[in-house]
Short mmCIF file of C-alpha atoms in Angstrom, two decimals:
data_model
loop_
_atom_site.label_atom_id
_atom_site.label_comp_id
_atom_site.label_asym_id
_atom_site.label_seq_id
_atom_site.Cartn_x
_atom_site.Cartn_y
_atom_site.Cartn_z
CA GLY A 1274 -13.58 7.86 10.18
CA GLU A 1275 -11.66 6.07 7.52
CA ASP A 1276 -11.38 2.31 7.75
CA VAL A 1277 -10.90 -0.56 5.36
CA GLU A 1278 -11.59 -4.06 6.63
CA GLN A 1279 -10.89 -7.46 5.16
CA SER A 1280 -10.54 -10.97 6.51
CA LEU A 1281 -7.01 -12.09 7.29
CA PHE A 1282 -6.91 -15.52 5.65
CA LEU A 1283 -8.43 -17.42 2.73
CA SER A 1284 -7.62 -20.95 1.60
CA VAL A 1285 -8.82 -22.31 -1.75
CA ARG A 1286 -8.17 -25.39 -3.85
CA GLU A 1287 -6.08 -25.00 -6.98
CA GLY A 1288 -8.35 -24.44 -9.98
CA ASP A 1289 -11.25 -23.07 -7.90
CA SER A 1290 -12.25 -19.41 -7.79
CA SER A 1291 -11.05 -17.20 -4.94
CA VAL A 1292 -13.21 -14.38 -3.66
CA ILE A 1293 -11.62 -11.81 -1.38
CA ASN A 1294 -13.98 -9.34 0.28
CA CYS A 1295 -13.45 -5.87 1.66
CA THR A 1296 -15.59 -3.20 3.30
CA TYR A 1297 -14.75 0.48 3.54
CA THR A 1298 -16.28 3.41 5.36
CA ASP A 1299 -15.53 6.59 3.41
CA SER A 1300 -18.40 7.19 1.00
CA SER A 1301 -16.43 9.91 -0.81
CA SER A 1302 -13.82 7.46 -2.13
CA THR A 1303 -13.03 8.07 -5.78
CA TYR A 1304 -10.94 5.00 -6.54
CA LEU A 1305 -10.77 1.56 -4.94
CA TYR A 1306 -7.77 -0.65 -5.46
CA TRP A 1307 -6.52 -4.20 -5.12
CA TYR A 1308 -2.80 -4.65 -4.51
CA LYS A 1309 -0.86 -7.93 -4.34
CA GLN A 1310 2.17 -8.50 -2.11
CA GLU A 1311 4.45 -11.48 -2.62
CA PRO A 1312 6.95 -12.53 0.08
CA GLY A 1313 9.82 -10.10 0.54
CA ALA A 1314 8.47 -7.63 -2.00
CA GLY A 1315 6.53 -4.41 -2.10
CA LEU A 1316 2.92 -4.11 -3.17
CA GLN A 1317 1.96 -4.30 -6.83
CA LEU A 1318 -1.22 -2.80 -8.21
CA LEU A 1319 -3.47 -5.58 -9.53
CA THR A 1320 -6.49 -3.61 -10.58
CA TYR A 1321 -8.61 -0.65 -9.59
CA ILE A 1322 -12.16 0.55 -10.07
CA PHE A 1323 -13.60 4.02 -10.22
CA SER A 1324 -16.37 4.63 -7.73
CA ASN A 1325 -19.04 5.18 -10.40
CA MET A 1326 -18.51 1.67 -11.79
CA ASP A 1327 -19.97 -1.51 -10.35
CA MET A 1328 -17.86 -4.10 -12.12
CA LYS A 1329 -14.53 -4.41 -13.86
CA GLN A 1330 -13.09 -7.51 -15.49
CA ASP A 1331 -9.47 -8.06 -16.45
CA GLN A 1332 -8.60 -11.58 -17.63
CA ARG A 1333 -8.93 -13.83 -14.54
CA LEU A 1334 -9.76 -10.93 -12.25
CA THR A 1335 -13.24 -9.56 -11.60
CA VAL A 1336 -13.85 -6.63 -9.28
CA LEU A 1337 -17.35 -5.98 -7.95
CA LEU A 1338 -18.29 -2.77 -6.18
CA ASN A 1339 -21.46 -2.30 -4.15
CA LYS A 1340 -21.37 1.37 -3.31
CA LYS A 1341 -24.55 1.28 -1.25
CA ASP A 1342 -23.09 -1.33 1.11
CA LYS A 1343 -19.50 -0.02 0.72
CA HIS A 1344 -18.41 -3.51 -0.26
CA LEU A 1345 -15.65 -4.42 -2.71
CA SER A 1346 -14.68 -7.89 -3.83
CA LEU A 1347 -11.95 -9.44 -5.94
CA ARG A 1348 -12.62 -12.72 -7.70
CA ILE A 1349 -9.70 -14.70 -9.11
CA ALA A 1350 -10.85 -17.38 -11.53
CA ASP A 1351 -8.95 -20.68 -11.89
CA THR A 1352 -6.68 -19.94 -8.92
CA GLN A 1353 -3.08 -21.04 -9.42
CA THR A 1354 -0.19 -21.57 -7.00
CA GLY A 1355 1.35 -18.34 -8.29
CA ASP A 1356 -1.65 -16.48 -6.87
CA SER A 1357 -0.46 -17.22 -3.33
CA ALA A 1358 0.16 -13.81 -1.80
CA ILE A 1359 -1.33 -11.18 0.46
CA TYR A 1360 -4.04 -9.09 -1.19
CA PHE A 1361 -4.70 -5.56 0.02
CA CYS A 1362 -7.87 -3.62 -0.55
CA ALA A 1363 -7.40 0.16 -0.56
CA GLU A 1364 -9.46 3.30 -1.06
CA SER A 1365 -8.48 6.86 -1.91
CA VAL A 1366 -9.76 9.54 0.46
CA ARG A 1367 -9.25 13.29 0.77
CA TYR A 1368 -6.71 14.15 3.45
CA SER A 1369 -5.29 17.57 4.25
CA SER A 1370 -4.11 19.11 0.98
CA ALA A 1371 -4.18 15.93 -1.08
CA SER A 1372 -5.74 12.52 -1.39
CA LYS A 1373 -4.25 9.51 0.31
CA ILE A 1374 -4.67 5.78 0.04
CA ILE A 1375 -6.05 3.87 3.03
CA PHE A 1376 -5.12 0.19 3.07
CA GLY A 1377 -6.83 -2.75 4.70
CA SER A 1378 -4.84 -5.25 6.75
CA GLY A 1379 -4.48 -7.65 3.84
CA THR A 1380 -5.89 -11.13 3.13
CA ARG A 1381 -3.38 -13.96 2.91
CA LEU A 1382 -4.46 -16.31 0.11
CA SER A 1383 -3.12 -19.85 0.29
CA ILE A 1384 -3.67 -22.50 -2.37
CA ARG A 1385 -4.33 -26.19 -1.57
CA PRO A 1386 -3.35 -28.84 -4.15
CA ASN B 825 14.00 1.59 -15.39
CA ALA B 826 14.75 0.64 -11.81
CA GLY B 827 11.41 1.96 -10.51
CA VAL B 828 11.45 2.69 -6.76
CA THR B 829 14.68 1.75 -5.01
CA GLN B 830 14.95 1.52 -1.23
CA THR B 831 18.11 1.08 0.80
CA PRO B 832 19.04 -0.62 3.03
CA LYS B 833 16.98 -3.84 2.83
CA PHE B 834 17.61 -4.64 6.51
CA GLN B 835 18.73 -2.57 9.47
CA VAL B 836 19.15 -3.16 13.19
CA LEU B 837 19.36 -0.14 15.47
CA LYS B 838 19.74 0.36 19.19
CA THR B 839 17.21 2.55 21.00
CA GLY B 840 18.17 6.20 20.64
CA GLN B 841 20.22 5.81 17.46
CA SER B 842 19.36 7.78 14.36
CA MET B 843 19.36 6.72 10.74
CA THR B 844 18.04 7.60 7.30
CA LEU B 845 16.10 5.25 5.06
CA GLN B 846 16.75 6.09 1.43
CA CYS B 847 14.19 6.11 -1.37
CA ALA B 848 14.79 7.02 -4.99
CA GLN B 849 12.59 6.76 -8.08
CA ASP B 850 13.54 7.22 -11.72
CA MET B 851 10.05 7.61 -13.18
CA ASN B 852 9.83 11.38 -12.74
CA HIS B 853 6.92 10.92 -10.33
CA GLU B 854 5.72 13.98 -8.46
CA TYR B 855 4.04 12.13 -5.60
CA MET B 856 6.11 10.13 -3.09
CA SER B 857 5.17 8.63 0.25
CA TRP B 858 6.37 6.49 3.13
CA TYR B 859 4.32 3.72 4.75
CA ARG B 860 5.01 1.36 7.56
CA GLN B 861 3.61 -2.16 7.57
CA ASP B 862 2.91 -3.93 10.85
CA PRO B 863 1.29 -7.35 11.30
CA GLY B 864 -2.51 -7.19 11.20
CA MET B 865 -2.50 -3.40 10.65
CA GLY B 866 -2.08 -2.99 6.93
CA LEU B 867 -0.04 -0.03 5.73
CA ARG B 868 -0.10 3.28 7.54
CA LEU B 869 0.98 6.53 5.91
CA ILE B 870 3.87 8.30 7.67
CA HIS B 871 4.67 11.27 5.42
CA TYR B 872 4.06 12.21 1.83
CA SER B 873 5.20 14.74 -0.75
CA VAL B 874 3.32 16.12 -3.75
CA GLY B 875 6.46 17.57 -5.34
CA ALA B 876 9.99 18.81 -4.69
CA GLY B 877 10.10 21.14 -1.72
CA ILE B 878 6.66 20.10 -0.42
CA THR B 879 6.06 17.57 2.34
CA ASP B 880 3.16 16.83 4.65
CA GLN B 881 2.29 14.51 7.50
CA GLY B 882 0.32 11.31 7.18
CA GLU B 883 -1.43 9.27 9.85
CA VAL B 884 1.61 8.34 11.98
CA PRO B 885 4.31 11.03 11.54
CA ASN B 886 5.68 11.20 15.09
CA GLY B 887 9.35 10.23 15.36
CA TYR B 888 10.00 10.64 11.63
CA ASN B 889 11.22 13.50 9.44
CA VAL B 890 11.30 13.80 5.67
CA SER B 891 12.59 16.20 3.06
CA ARG B 892 12.18 16.43 -0.70
CA SER B 893 14.99 18.47 -2.19
CA THR B 894 14.77 16.72 -5.58
CA THR B 895 11.99 15.00 -7.52
CA GLU B 896 13.88 11.70 -7.38
CA ASP B 897 14.71 11.33 -3.68
CA PHE B 898 12.55 11.16 -0.56
CA PRO B 899 14.58 10.08 2.49
CA LEU B 900 12.95 9.16 5.80
CA ARG B 901 14.84 10.06 8.97
CA LEU B 902 14.45 8.45 12.36
CA LEU B 903 15.86 10.96 14.84
CA SER B 904 15.93 8.75 17.95
CA ALA B 905 14.84 5.19 17.24
CA ALA B 906 12.39 3.45 19.57
CA PRO B 907 11.32 -0.23 19.70
CA SER B 908 7.84 0.88 18.55
CA GLN B 909 9.43 1.81 15.24
CA THR B 910 10.33 -1.81 14.52
CA SER B 911 8.49 -2.38 11.26
CA VAL B 912 8.79 -2.84 7.52
CA TYR B 913 8.96 0.50 5.72
CA PHE B 914 7.78 1.01 2.17
CA CYS B 915 8.37 3.94 -0.09
CA ALA B 916 5.84 4.46 -2.90
CA SER B 917 5.49 6.94 -5.73
CA SER B 918 2.91 7.84 -8.33
CA ARG B 919 2.71 10.11 -11.35
CA ASP B 920 0.90 13.02 -9.79
CA SER B 921 -1.30 12.03 -6.88
CA PRO B 922 -2.15 8.88 -4.99
CA ASN B 923 -5.14 8.44 -7.30
CA SER B 924 -2.61 7.39 -9.90
CA PRO B 925 -1.36 3.83 -9.29
CA LEU B 926 1.26 3.64 -6.55
CA HIS B 927 4.60 2.01 -7.36
CA PHE B 928 6.23 0.45 -4.32
CA GLY B 929 9.82 -0.26 -3.41
CA ASN B 930 10.74 -3.66 -1.94
CA GLY B 931 10.84 -2.37 1.61
CA THR B 932 13.29 -1.89 4.46
CA ARG B 933 12.97 -4.20 7.46
CA LEU B 934 13.97 -2.24 10.57
CA THR B 935 14.49 -3.73 14.01
CA VAL B 936 15.06 -1.48 17.02
CA THR B 937 16.40 -3.22 20.12
#
């Protein structure tokens, strides 16, 4: 079946790196995504990685993909208070006549001073 | 551009009432979808549409209807509201398929008493 799992909470000190982990089950995923949700808002796409890549870097964000273990991680360098949010891991899977996105439950990132 | 606009932001219904959640996008996106977000469960796909006149069911379609008479609009109808439909509802669109980045509205918080 299709499932995306991630831990519910992460607390880091301001200035440290945050690492949010995710595991998924569908080996046919083509894209894997990280979305960010701030309070009272919808989800915003942070970054995504194609399944034939193992790493993608975008400024403070680094995505690592281990396809063998079906493990995805998001590293945020120099975490700031503005990074406080819920982070969702998601994968695209084939469903009926189209693809769909399966979301994890989200990891709430909180920043300590 | 307004992006994806959802109305209303908040709604309280009594069990058995019906209502329509509105969603409109001005990006000429072909793909539109509805998700519900419940604590600890991530986002679950209710219905989706790959273009005007075409709709299909997602993971949790029961109790909801959709239509797509125009590219811009994708309303979600609750025919007879139940307390189990208390949730936050998000509309999302993408250029052509969910493998393109999803753009989310800010959500509708629905309470059914």
